[in-house]
């Protein structure tokens, strides 16, 4: 029995199964007229192919998320299956100057093309060819739905290319960071070796100085001290004490603890630390005791022990020896 559209007849909507008047705001789904079944089946089959095409594109993008070239290479061979005549369909994709052609590709007069954009900038195009003539239906031999599909494919190529480009950039950044981290680790290891060698060299120099002082200078000074009158032995004792300070880095520590001390104040501090009196220091330096007292006051002020019952000699010996 032929089913004819009748505006006065109720129409069945598959979504609800209820009858509605044709005056409703919803448009009815027309039932196929006898003899049109083949056309409906063909149309449905084409829609399924289009859906499979879009689904396949997303699958390819997932499979080749880190390689844009591989994605486009497989896509260009996948696209012909979504068109009405896959046996005579060929595809071409151009992206950033790179050309991708489907198997057995050849140019013909029957084609449709869509631009590929990335962030609004033209990057290439996607083109579908029929290698044989077919009846004109919409855009030449191509269906209206195929034009829509091709436009959607071009949009997805741009979107997926953007995501893959970001992934590739992140991968390159991670690779560079890994290389820099390795280089930094190697540099740290090299620095540790250098510091270790420097410390060993410093210790060797320190040991050499001590040996020279003990084996050469001290015997000479002790021999000289034995020949001097008691009033002059203080000089050799001071020299011996200073040699001990050199080997124990007293002067270096003194400068490091309070770098505001002047060279004269450092010299006076050294003598005070070795137990010399103000009069003895003044005699050795050729100045008055009052001058040495001013230096001692400045030293106490800079060490912040003014007006404290702290012996300066004891302070210098106890506090600075900690740093040796």
PDB file of C-alpha atoms in Angstrom:
ATOM      1  CA  UNK A   1       0.000   0.000   0.000  1.00  0.00           C
ATOM      2  CA  UNK A   2       1.312   3.407  -0.936  1.00  0.00           C
ATOM      3  CA  UNK A   3       1.773   5.790   1.948  1.00  0.00           C
ATOM      4  CA  UNK A   4       1.114   9.379   0.927  1.00  0.00           C
ATOM      5  CA  UNK A   5       1.743  12.459   3.033  1.00  0.00           C
ATOM      6  CA  UNK A   6      -1.492  13.948   4.277  1.00  0.00           C
ATOM      7  CA  UNK A   7      -1.362  17.203   6.197  1.00  0.00           C
ATOM      8  CA  UNK A   8      -4.640  16.338   7.857  1.00  0.00           C
ATOM      9  CA  UNK A   9      -3.508  12.922   9.068  1.00  0.00           C
ATOM     10  CA  UNK A  10      -1.723  12.224  12.347  1.00  0.00           C
ATOM     11  CA  UNK A  11       2.033  11.517  12.119  1.00  0.00           C
ATOM     12  CA  UNK A  12       3.996   9.027  14.259  1.00  0.00           C
ATOM     13  CA  UNK A  13       7.247  10.339  15.887  1.00  0.00           C
ATOM     14  CA  UNK A  14       9.720   7.548  16.637  1.00  0.00           C
ATOM     15  CA  UNK A  15      11.042   9.335  19.719  1.00  0.00           C
ATOM     16  CA  UNK A  16       7.766   9.090  21.660  1.00  0.00           C
ATOM     17  CA  UNK A  17       5.479   6.803  19.694  1.00  0.00           C
ATOM     18  CA  UNK A  18       2.618   9.268  20.285  1.00  0.00           C
ATOM     19  CA  UNK A  19       0.464  10.889  17.650  1.00  0.00           C
ATOM     20  CA  UNK A  20       0.770  14.610  17.095  1.00  0.00           C
ATOM     21  CA  UNK A  21      -1.092  17.045  14.926  1.00  0.00           C
ATOM     22  CA  UNK A  22       0.757  18.348  11.919  1.00  0.00           C
ATOM     23  CA  UNK A  23       0.253  21.820  13.269  1.00  0.00           C
ATOM     24  CA  UNK A  24       2.829  21.102  15.984  1.00  0.00           C
ATOM     25  CA  UNK A  25       6.098  23.067  15.963  1.00  0.00           C
ATOM     26  CA  UNK A  26       7.987  19.785  15.514  1.00  0.00           C
ATOM     27  CA  UNK A  27       8.644  18.719  11.957  1.00  0.00           C
ATOM     28  CA  UNK A  28       7.477  15.177  11.184  1.00  0.00           C
ATOM     29  CA  UNK A  29       9.858  12.536   9.911  1.00  0.00           C
ATOM     30  CA  UNK A  30       8.411  11.562   6.533  1.00  0.00           C
ATOM     31  CA  UNK A  31       7.843   7.870   6.022  1.00  0.00           C
ATOM     32  CA  UNK A  32       9.322   6.446   2.832  1.00  0.00           C
ATOM     33  CA  UNK A  33       7.011   6.059  -0.118  1.00  0.00           C
ATOM     34  CA  UNK A  34       6.928   2.646  -1.706  1.00  0.00           C
ATOM     35  CA  UNK A  35       9.709   2.478  -4.264  1.00  0.00           C
ATOM     36  CA  UNK A  36      11.950   4.890  -2.317  1.00  0.00           C
ATOM     37  CA  UNK A  37      13.265   2.282   0.122  1.00  0.00           C
ATOM     38  CA  UNK A  38      16.513   1.869  -1.800  1.00  0.00           C
ATOM     39  CA  UNK A  39      17.169   5.614  -1.717  1.00  0.00           C
ATOM     40  CA  UNK A  40      16.632   5.747   2.039  1.00  0.00           C
ATOM     41  CA  UNK A  41      18.955   2.814   2.580  1.00  0.00           C
ATOM     42  CA  UNK A  42      21.607   4.467   0.425  1.00  0.00           C
ATOM     43  CA  UNK A  43      21.246   7.727   2.338  1.00  0.00           C
ATOM     44  CA  UNK A  44      21.509   5.942   5.675  1.00  0.00           C
ATOM     45  CA  UNK A  45      24.525   4.004   4.477  1.00  0.00           C
ATOM     46  CA  UNK A  46      26.224   7.249   3.463  1.00  0.00           C
ATOM     47  CA  UNK A  47      25.494   8.790   6.863  1.00  0.00           C
ATOM     48  CA  UNK A  48      27.011   5.764   8.584  1.00  0.00           C
ATOM     49  CA  UNK A  49      30.118   6.131   6.420  1.00  0.00           C
ATOM     50  CA  UNK A  50      30.380   9.794   7.393  1.00  0.00           C
ATOM     51  CA  UNK A  51      30.076   8.984  11.092  1.00  0.00           C
ATOM     52  CA  UNK A  52      32.648   6.223  10.741  1.00  0.00           C
ATOM     53  CA  UNK A  53      34.928   8.702   8.997  1.00  0.00           C
ATOM     54  CA  UNK A  54      34.824  11.197  11.871  1.00  0.00           C
ATOM     55  CA  UNK A  55      35.242   8.425  14.426  1.00  0.00           C
ATOM     56  CA  UNK A  56      38.170   7.029  12.454  1.00  0.00           C
ATOM     57  CA  UNK A  57      39.833  10.441  12.369  1.00  0.00           C
ATOM     58  CA  UNK A  58      39.740  10.633  16.162  1.00  0.00           C
ATOM     59  CA  UNK A  59      41.122   7.101  16.413  1.00  0.00           C
ATOM     60  CA  UNK A  60      44.014   7.991  14.099  1.00  0.00           C
ATOM     61  CA  UNK A  61      44.693  11.133  16.121  1.00  0.00           C
ATOM     62  CA  UNK A  62      44.822   9.083  19.308  1.00  0.00           C
ATOM     63  CA  UNK A  63      47.095   6.496  17.721  1.00  0.00           C
ATOM     64  CA  UNK A  64      49.515   9.059  16.292  1.00  0.00           C
ATOM     65  CA  UNK A  65      49.238  11.780  18.931  1.00  0.00           C
ATOM     66  CA  UNK A  66      52.978  12.456  18.772  1.00  0.00           C
ATOM     67  CA  UNK A  67      53.512  12.387  14.985  1.00  0.00           C
ATOM     68  CA  UNK A  68      51.589  14.744  12.717  1.00  0.00           C
ATOM     69  CA  UNK A  69      53.161  13.355   9.539  1.00  0.00           C
ATOM     70  CA  UNK A  70      52.170   9.803  10.409  1.00  0.00           C
ATOM     71  CA  UNK A  71      48.629  10.924  11.235  1.00  0.00           C
ATOM     72  CA  UNK A  72      48.197  12.731   7.900  1.00  0.00           C
ATOM     73  CA  UNK A  73      49.769   9.845   5.965  1.00  0.00           C
ATOM     74  CA  UNK A  74      47.215   7.377   7.313  1.00  0.00           C
ATOM     75  CA  UNK A  75      44.354   9.870   7.109  1.00  0.00           C
ATOM     76  CA  UNK A  76      44.834  10.540   3.398  1.00  0.00           C
ATOM     77  CA  UNK A  77      44.425   6.813   2.689  1.00  0.00           C
ATOM     78  CA  UNK A  78      41.472   6.534   5.061  1.00  0.00           C
ATOM     79  CA  UNK A  79      39.321   9.365   3.669  1.00  0.00           C
ATOM     80  CA  UNK A  80      38.239   7.802   0.307  1.00  0.00           C
ATOM     81  CA  UNK A  81      36.203   5.166   2.160  1.00  0.00           C
ATOM     82  CA  UNK A  82      33.800   7.848   3.400  1.00  0.00           C
ATOM     83  CA  UNK A  83      32.777   9.075  -0.068  1.00  0.00           C
ATOM     84  CA  UNK A  84      29.976   7.739  -2.235  1.00  0.00           C
ATOM     85  CA  UNK A  85      32.296   6.023  -4.724  1.00  0.00           C
ATOM     86  CA  UNK A  86      35.337   4.865  -2.716  1.00  0.00           C
ATOM     87  CA  UNK A  87      36.734   2.780  -5.589  1.00  0.00           C
ATOM     88  CA  UNK A  88      37.338   5.873  -7.714  1.00  0.00           C
ATOM     89  CA  UNK A  89      38.051   8.291  -4.847  1.00  0.00           C
ATOM     90  CA  UNK A  90      41.519   9.696  -4.181  1.00  0.00           C
ATOM     91  CA  UNK A  91      42.602  12.163  -1.510  1.00  0.00           C
ATOM     92  CA  UNK A  92      45.272  14.816  -1.213  1.00  0.00           C
ATOM     93  CA  UNK A  93      46.284  16.734   1.907  1.00  0.00           C
ATOM     94  CA  UNK A  94      48.660  19.686   1.868  1.00  0.00           C
ATOM     95  CA  UNK A  95      49.833  20.963   5.253  1.00  0.00           C
ATOM     96  CA  UNK A  96      52.631  23.470   5.842  1.00  0.00           C
ATOM     97  CA  UNK A  97      54.173  22.679   2.486  1.00  0.00           C
ATOM     98  CA  UNK A  98      54.111  18.908   3.018  1.00  0.00           C
ATOM     99  CA  UNK A  99      52.135  16.837   0.505  1.00  0.00           C
ATOM    100  CA  UNK A 100      50.271  13.637   1.398  1.00  0.00           C
ATOM    101  CA  UNK A 101      48.654  11.543  -1.363  1.00  0.00           C
ATOM    102  CA  UNK A 102      46.459   8.467  -1.162  1.00  0.00           C
ATOM    103  CA  UNK A 103      47.561   5.250  -2.852  1.00  0.00           C
ATOM    104  CA  UNK A 104      47.292   5.407  -6.653  1.00  0.00           C
ATOM    105  CA  UNK A 105      46.579   9.132  -6.547  1.00  0.00           C
ATOM    106  CA  UNK A 106      45.939  11.004  -9.770  1.00  0.00           C
ATOM    107  CA  UNK A 107      44.436  14.388 -10.551  1.00  0.00           C
ATOM    108  CA  UNK A 108      41.106  14.645 -12.329  1.00  0.00           C
ATOM    109  CA  UNK A 109      38.515  17.252 -13.274  1.00  0.00           C
ATOM    110  CA  UNK A 110      36.076  16.114 -10.580  1.00  0.00           C
ATOM    111  CA  UNK A 111      37.180  17.306  -7.176  1.00  0.00           C
ATOM    112  CA  UNK A 112      36.195  19.303  -4.120  1.00  0.00           C
ATOM    113  CA  UNK A 113      38.542  21.046  -1.709  1.00  0.00           C
ATOM    114  CA  UNK A 114      38.435  22.667   1.732  1.00  0.00           C
ATOM    115  CA  UNK A 115      41.068  24.899   3.394  1.00  0.00           C
ATOM    116  CA  UNK A 116      42.888  23.740   6.530  1.00  0.00           C
ATOM    117  CA  UNK A 117      43.295  26.476   9.138  1.00  0.00           C
ATOM    118  CA  UNK A 118      45.384  26.549  12.301  1.00  0.00           C
ATOM    119  CA  UNK A 119      44.593  29.356  14.732  1.00  0.00           C
ATOM    120  CA  UNK A 120      42.905  31.213  11.895  1.00  0.00           C
ATOM    121  CA  UNK A 121      45.933  30.970   9.598  1.00  0.00           C
ATOM    122  CA  UNK A 122      45.810  29.062   6.311  1.00  0.00           C
ATOM    123  CA  UNK A 123      48.070  26.020   6.566  1.00  0.00           C
ATOM    124  CA  UNK A 124      46.969  23.946   3.597  1.00  0.00           C
ATOM    125  CA  UNK A 125      43.989  22.167   2.097  1.00  0.00           C
ATOM    126  CA  UNK A 126      42.227  18.832   1.900  1.00  0.00           C
ATOM    127  CA  UNK A 127      41.022  17.736  -1.557  1.00  0.00           C
ATOM    128  CA  UNK A 128      38.933  14.775  -2.724  1.00  0.00           C
ATOM    129  CA  UNK A 129      39.037  13.590  -6.360  1.00  0.00           C
ATOM    130  CA  UNK A 130      36.836  11.254  -8.386  1.00  0.00           C
ATOM    131  CA  UNK A 131      38.947   9.634 -11.074  1.00  0.00           C
ATOM    132  CA  UNK A 132      35.877   8.876 -13.223  1.00  0.00           C
ATOM    133  CA  UNK A 133      32.849  10.902 -14.170  1.00  0.00           C
ATOM    134  CA  UNK A 134      29.690  10.413 -12.158  1.00  0.00           C
ATOM    135  CA  UNK A 135      26.215  12.005 -12.371  1.00  0.00           C
ATOM    136  CA  UNK A 136      25.876  15.570 -11.136  1.00  0.00           C
ATOM    137  CA  UNK A 137      24.035  15.690  -7.803  1.00  0.00           C
ATOM    138  CA  UNK A 138      25.049  18.785  -5.813  1.00  0.00           C
ATOM    139  CA  UNK A 139      28.620  19.976  -6.153  1.00  0.00           C
ATOM    140  CA  UNK A 140      29.292  18.218  -9.402  1.00  0.00           C
ATOM    141  CA  UNK A 141      29.207  14.492  -8.642  1.00  0.00           C
ATOM    142  CA  UNK A 142      29.593  15.127  -4.903  1.00  0.00           C
ATOM    143  CA  UNK A 143      26.737  15.047  -2.427  1.00  0.00           C
ATOM    144  CA  UNK A 144      25.829  18.007  -0.253  1.00  0.00           C
ATOM    145  CA  UNK A 145      26.635  15.885   2.786  1.00  0.00           C
ATOM    146  CA  UNK A 146      30.089  15.172   1.356  1.00  0.00           C
ATOM    147  CA  UNK A 147      30.791  18.901   1.174  1.00  0.00           C
ATOM    148  CA  UNK A 148      29.816  19.220   4.839  1.00  0.00           C
ATOM    149  CA  UNK A 149      31.925  16.188   5.703  1.00  0.00           C
ATOM    150  CA  UNK A 150      34.963  17.545   3.857  1.00  0.00           C
ATOM    151  CA  UNK A 151      34.681  20.878   5.666  1.00  0.00           C
ATOM    152  CA  UNK A 152      34.487  19.061   9.001  1.00  0.00           C
ATOM    153  CA  UNK A 153      37.488  16.919   8.088  1.00  0.00           C
ATOM    154  CA  UNK A 154      39.507  20.050   7.275  1.00  0.00           C
ATOM    155  CA  UNK A 155      38.522  21.605  10.608  1.00  0.00           C
ATOM    156  CA  UNK A 156      39.557  18.470  12.487  1.00  0.00           C
ATOM    157  CA  UNK A 157      42.892  18.337  10.667  1.00  0.00           C
ATOM    158  CA  UNK A 158      43.611  21.876  11.870  1.00  0.00           C
ATOM    159  CA  UNK A 159      42.511  21.121  15.438  1.00  0.00           C
ATOM    160  CA  UNK A 160      44.417  17.854  15.670  1.00  0.00           C
ATOM    161  CA  UNK A 161      47.501  19.388  14.070  1.00  0.00           C
ATOM    162  CA  UNK A 162      47.425  22.103  16.721  1.00  0.00           C
ATOM    163  CA  UNK A 163      47.225  19.559  19.538  1.00  0.00           C
ATOM    164  CA  UNK A 164      49.983  17.416  18.060  1.00  0.00           C
ATOM    165  CA  UNK A 165      52.164  20.502  17.577  1.00  0.00           C
ATOM    166  CA  UNK A 166      51.710  21.369  21.260  1.00  0.00           C
ATOM    167  CA  UNK A 167      52.543  17.786  22.259  1.00  0.00           C
ATOM    168  CA  UNK A 168      55.649  17.820  20.065  1.00  0.00           C
ATOM    169  CA  UNK A 169      56.717  21.158  21.540  1.00  0.00           C
ATOM    170  CA  UNK A 170      56.220  19.871  25.092  1.00  0.00           C
ATOM    171  CA  UNK A 171      58.147  16.723  24.239  1.00  0.00           C
ATOM    172  CA  UNK A 172      61.010  18.810  22.866  1.00  0.00           C
ATOM    173  CA  UNK A 173      60.972  21.019  25.968  1.00  0.00           C
ATOM    174  CA  UNK A 174      61.092  17.929  28.186  1.00  0.00           C
ATOM    175  CA  UNK A 175      63.956  16.548  26.123  1.00  0.00           C
ATOM    176  CA  UNK A 176      65.883  19.805  26.463  1.00  0.00           C
ATOM    177  CA  UNK A 177      65.195  19.922  30.202  1.00  0.00           C
ATOM    178  CA  UNK A 178      66.452  16.364  30.543  1.00  0.00           C
ATOM    179  CA  UNK A 179      69.641  17.239  28.670  1.00  0.00           C
ATOM    180  CA  UNK A 180      70.141  20.364  30.778  1.00  0.00           C
ATOM    181  CA  UNK A 181      69.544  18.377  33.962  1.00  0.00           C
ATOM    182  CA  UNK A 182      72.125  15.809  32.889  1.00  0.00           C
ATOM    183  CA  UNK A 183      74.582  18.578  32.015  1.00  0.00           C
ATOM    184  CA  UNK A 184      73.983  20.214  35.398  1.00  0.00           C
ATOM    185  CA  UNK A 185      74.568  16.928  37.203  1.00  0.00           C
ATOM    186  CA  UNK A 186      77.796  16.409  35.280  1.00  0.00           C
ATOM    187  CA  UNK A 187      78.876  19.976  36.062  1.00  0.00           C
ATOM    188  CA  UNK A 188      78.144  19.434  39.758  1.00  0.00           C
ATOM    189  CA  UNK A 189      80.191  16.258  39.755  1.00  0.00           C
ATOM    190  CA  UNK A 190      83.058  18.046  38.018  1.00  0.00           C
ATOM    191  CA  UNK A 191      82.824  20.918  40.509  1.00  0.00           C
ATOM    192  CA  UNK A 192      82.966  18.484  43.415  1.00  0.00           C
ATOM    193  CA  UNK A 193      86.087  16.923  41.931  1.00  0.00           C
ATOM    194  CA  UNK A 194      87.685  20.351  41.463  1.00  0.00           C
ATOM    195  CA  UNK A 195      86.803  21.419  45.003  1.00  0.00           C
ATOM    196  CA  UNK A 196      88.134  18.154  46.359  1.00  0.00           C
ATOM    197  CA  UNK A 197      91.382  18.618  44.481  1.00  0.00           C
ATOM    198  CA  UNK A 198      91.571  22.255  45.603  1.00  0.00           C
ATOM    199  CA  UNK A 199      91.092  21.252  49.225  1.00  0.00           C
ATOM    200  CA  UNK A 200      93.751  18.579  48.868  1.00  0.00           C
ATOM    201  CA  UNK A 201      96.141  21.105  47.303  1.00  0.00           C
ATOM    202  CA  UNK A 202      95.414  23.604  50.084  1.00  0.00           C
ATOM    203  CA  UNK A 203      96.114  20.966  52.691  1.00  0.00           C
ATOM    204  CA  UNK A 204      99.376  20.075  50.958  1.00  0.00           C
ATOM    205  CA  UNK A 205     100.459  23.737  50.984  1.00  0.00           C
ATOM    206  CA  UNK A 206      99.485  24.044  54.638  1.00  0.00           C
ATOM    207  CA  UNK A 207     101.508  20.956  55.505  1.00  0.00           C
ATOM    208  CA  UNK A 208     104.508  22.223  53.524  1.00  0.00           C
ATOM    209  CA  UNK A 209     104.430  25.568  55.365  1.00  0.00           C
ATOM    210  CA  UNK A 210     104.248  23.859  58.736  1.00  0.00           C
ATOM    211  CA  UNK A 211     107.119  21.566  57.863  1.00  0.00           C
ATOM    212  CA  UNK A 212     109.278  24.469  56.672  1.00  0.00           C
ATOM    213  CA  UNK A 213     108.479  26.462  59.803  1.00  0.00           C
ATOM    214  CA  UNK A 214     109.218  23.527  62.088  1.00  0.00           C
ATOM    215  CA  UNK A 215     112.345  22.290  60.294  1.00  0.00           C
ATOM    216  CA  UNK A 216     113.944  25.538  59.133  1.00  0.00           C
ATOM    217  CA  UNK A 217     112.694  28.724  60.796  1.00  0.00           C
ATOM    218  CA  UNK A 218     112.073  27.550  64.346  1.00  0.00           C
ATOM    219  CA  UNK A 219     115.529  26.004  64.832  1.00  0.00           C
ATOM    220  CA  UNK A 220     117.155  29.226  63.610  1.00  0.00           C
ATOM    221  CA  UNK A 221     115.018  31.395  65.887  1.00  0.00           C
ATOM    222  CA  UNK A 222     115.587  29.171  68.905  1.00  0.00           C
ATOM    223  CA  UNK A 223     119.323  29.308  68.285  1.00  0.00           C
ATOM    224  CA  UNK A 224     119.154  33.093  67.977  1.00  0.00           C
ATOM    225  CA  UNK A 225     117.062  33.397  71.137  1.00  0.00           C
ATOM    226  CA  UNK A 226     119.674  31.493  73.116  1.00  0.00           C
ATOM    227  CA  UNK A 227     122.273  34.120  72.187  1.00  0.00           C
ATOM    228  CA  UNK A 228     120.148  37.199  72.966  1.00  0.00           C
ATOM    229  CA  UNK A 229     119.985  38.986  76.304  1.00  0.00           C
ATOM    230  CA  UNK A 230     116.752  38.499  78.269  1.00  0.00           C
ATOM    231  CA  UNK A 231     115.485  41.977  77.351  1.00  0.00           C
ATOM    232  CA  UNK A 232     115.540  41.139  73.645  1.00  0.00           C
ATOM    233  CA  UNK A 233     114.215  37.592  73.746  1.00  0.00           C
ATOM    234  CA  UNK A 234     110.699  39.003  73.491  1.00  0.00           C
ATOM    235  CA  UNK A 235     111.361  39.663  69.809  1.00  0.00           C
ATOM    236  CA  UNK A 236     112.154  36.065  68.971  1.00  0.00           C
ATOM    237  CA  UNK A 237     109.209  34.930  71.063  1.00  0.00           C
ATOM    238  CA  UNK A 238     106.949  37.271  69.107  1.00  0.00           C
ATOM    239  CA  UNK A 239     108.297  35.952  65.808  1.00  0.00           C
ATOM    240  CA  UNK A 240     107.748  32.363  66.909  1.00  0.00           C
ATOM    241  CA  UNK A 241     104.228  33.204  68.038  1.00  0.00           C
ATOM    242  CA  UNK A 242     103.481  34.876  64.704  1.00  0.00           C
ATOM    243  CA  UNK A 243     104.740  31.842  62.850  1.00  0.00           C
ATOM    244  CA  UNK A 244     102.317  29.743  64.861  1.00  0.00           C
ATOM    245  CA  UNK A 245      99.551  32.171  63.956  1.00  0.00           C
ATOM    246  CA  UNK A 246     100.422  31.932  60.275  1.00  0.00           C
ATOM    247  CA  UNK A 247     100.136  28.166  60.355  1.00  0.00           C
ATOM    248  CA  UNK A 248      96.864  28.395  62.307  1.00  0.00           C
ATOM    249  CA  UNK A 249      95.377  31.179  60.115  1.00  0.00           C
ATOM    250  CA  UNK A 250      94.846  33.557  63.064  1.00  0.00           C
ATOM    251  CA  UNK A 251      95.295  36.715  61.018  1.00  0.00           C
ATOM    252  CA  UNK A 252      92.982  35.463  58.274  1.00  0.00           C
ATOM    253  CA  UNK A 253      90.323  34.589  60.833  1.00  0.00           C
ATOM    254  CA  UNK A 254      90.736  37.940  62.500  1.00  0.00           C
ATOM    255  CA  UNK A 255      90.138  39.771  59.223  1.00  0.00           C
ATOM    256  CA  UNK A 256      87.192  37.538  58.380  1.00  0.00           C
ATOM    257  CA  UNK A 257      85.459  38.020  61.728  1.00  0.00           C
ATOM    258  CA  UNK A 258      85.755  41.774  61.671  1.00  0.00           C
ATOM    259  CA  UNK A 259      86.726  43.117  58.271  1.00  0.00           C
ATOM    260  CA  UNK A 260      86.361  46.646  59.625  1.00  0.00           C
ATOM    261  CA  UNK A 261      89.709  46.380  61.450  1.00  0.00           C
ATOM    262  CA  UNK A 262      92.481  48.451  59.936  1.00  0.00           C
ATOM    263  CA  UNK A 263      95.876  46.868  59.170  1.00  0.00           C
ATOM    264  CA  UNK A 264      97.370  48.587  62.240  1.00  0.00           C
ATOM    265  CA  UNK A 265      94.538  47.289  64.437  1.00  0.00           C
ATOM    266  CA  UNK A 266      95.074  43.771  63.097  1.00  0.00           C
ATOM    267  CA  UNK A 267      98.785  44.016  63.967  1.00  0.00           C
ATOM    268  CA  UNK A 268      98.005  45.341  67.457  1.00  0.00           C
ATOM    269  CA  UNK A 269      95.385  42.597  67.961  1.00  0.00           C
ATOM    270  CA  UNK A 270      97.972  40.007  67.012  1.00  0.00           C
ATOM    271  CA  UNK A 271     100.416  41.345  69.608  1.00  0.00           C
ATOM    272  CA  UNK A 272      97.715  41.597  72.283  1.00  0.00           C
ATOM    273  CA  UNK A 273      96.668  38.043  71.568  1.00  0.00           C
ATOM    274  CA  UNK A 274     100.278  36.927  72.117  1.00  0.00           C
ATOM    275  CA  UNK A 275     100.339  38.551  75.557  1.00  0.00           C
ATOM    276  CA  UNK A 276     102.388  41.700  74.871  1.00  0.00           C
ATOM    277  CA  UNK A 277     101.671  44.678  77.095  1.00  0.00           C
ATOM    278  CA  UNK A 278     100.737  48.110  75.846  1.00  0.00           C
ATOM    279  CA  UNK A 279     104.222  49.401  76.646  1.00  0.00           C
ATOM    280  CA  UNK A 280     105.890  46.520  74.774  1.00  0.00           C
ATOM    281  CA  UNK A 281     103.671  47.008  71.721  1.00  0.00           C
ATOM    282  CA  UNK A 282     104.364  50.752  71.735  1.00  0.00           C
ATOM    283  CA  UNK A 283     108.104  50.092  71.909  1.00  0.00           C
ATOM    284  CA  UNK A 284     107.991  47.620  69.021  1.00  0.00           C
ATOM    285  CA  UNK A 285     105.942  49.942  66.820  1.00  0.00           C
ATOM    286  CA  UNK A 286     107.793  53.102  67.823  1.00  0.00           C
ATOM    287  CA  UNK A 287     104.733  54.962  69.072  1.00  0.00           C
ATOM    288  CA  UNK A 288     103.479  56.168  72.432  1.00  0.00           C
ATOM    289  CA  UNK A 289     101.505  53.929  74.803  1.00  0.00           C
ATOM    290  CA  UNK A 290      98.577  56.365  74.466  1.00  0.00           C
ATOM    291  CA  UNK A 291      98.392  55.567  70.733  1.00  0.00           C
ATOM    292  CA  UNK A 292      98.302  51.841  71.461  1.00  0.00           C
ATOM    293  CA  UNK A 293      95.564  52.417  74.051  1.00  0.00           C
ATOM    294  CA  UNK A 294      93.458  54.196  71.412  1.00  0.00           C
ATOM    295  CA  UNK A 295      93.944  51.231  69.086  1.00  0.00           C
ATOM    296  CA  UNK A 296      92.891  48.855  71.855  1.00  0.00           C
ATOM    297  CA  UNK A 297      89.761  50.932  72.510  1.00  0.00           C
ATOM    298  CA  UNK A 298      88.875  50.899  68.807  1.00  0.00           C
ATOM    299  CA  UNK A 299      89.367  47.135  68.692  1.00  0.00           C
ATOM    300  CA  UNK A 300      87.092  46.623  71.707  1.00  0.00           C
ATOM    301  CA  UNK A 301      84.473  48.910  70.187  1.00  0.00           C
ATOM    302  CA  UNK A 302      84.501  47.061  66.866  1.00  0.00           C
ATOM    303  CA  UNK A 303      84.197  43.734  68.673  1.00  0.00           C
ATOM    304  CA  UNK A 304      81.386  45.260  70.783  1.00  0.00           C
ATOM    305  CA  UNK A 305      83.023  44.553  74.132  1.00  0.00           C
ATOM    306  CA  UNK A 306      83.286  48.163  75.319  1.00  0.00           C
ATOM    307  CA  UNK A 307      82.506  48.681  79.012  1.00  0.00           C
ATOM    308  CA  UNK A 308      82.696  44.953  79.619  1.00  0.00           C
ATOM    309  CA  UNK A 309      84.989  43.273  82.078  1.00  0.00           C
ATOM    310  CA  UNK A 310      86.544  41.194  79.320  1.00  0.00           C
ATOM    311  CA  UNK A 311      90.270  40.870  78.895  1.00  0.00           C
ATOM    312  CA  UNK A 312      91.082  41.703  75.264  1.00  0.00           C
ATOM    313  CA  UNK A 313      93.900  39.159  75.034  1.00  0.00           C
ATOM    314  CA  UNK A 314      91.688  36.396  76.423  1.00  0.00           C
ATOM    315  CA  UNK A 315      88.854  37.405  74.102  1.00  0.00           C
ATOM    316  CA  UNK A 316      91.077  37.242  71.018  1.00  0.00           C
ATOM    317  CA  UNK A 317      92.523  33.882  72.006  1.00  0.00           C
ATOM    318  CA  UNK A 318      89.228  32.218  72.898  1.00  0.00           C
ATOM    319  CA  UNK A 319      86.900  33.610  70.237  1.00  0.00           C
ATOM    320  CA  UNK A 320      89.157  33.599  67.199  1.00  0.00           C
ATOM    321  CA  UNK A 321      90.718  30.220  67.879  1.00  0.00           C
ATOM    322  CA  UNK A 322      87.275  28.691  67.381  1.00  0.00           C
ATOM    323  CA  UNK A 323      87.495  29.596  63.701  1.00  0.00           C
ATOM    324  CA  UNK A 324      90.845  27.955  63.113  1.00  0.00           C
TER     325      UNK A 324
END
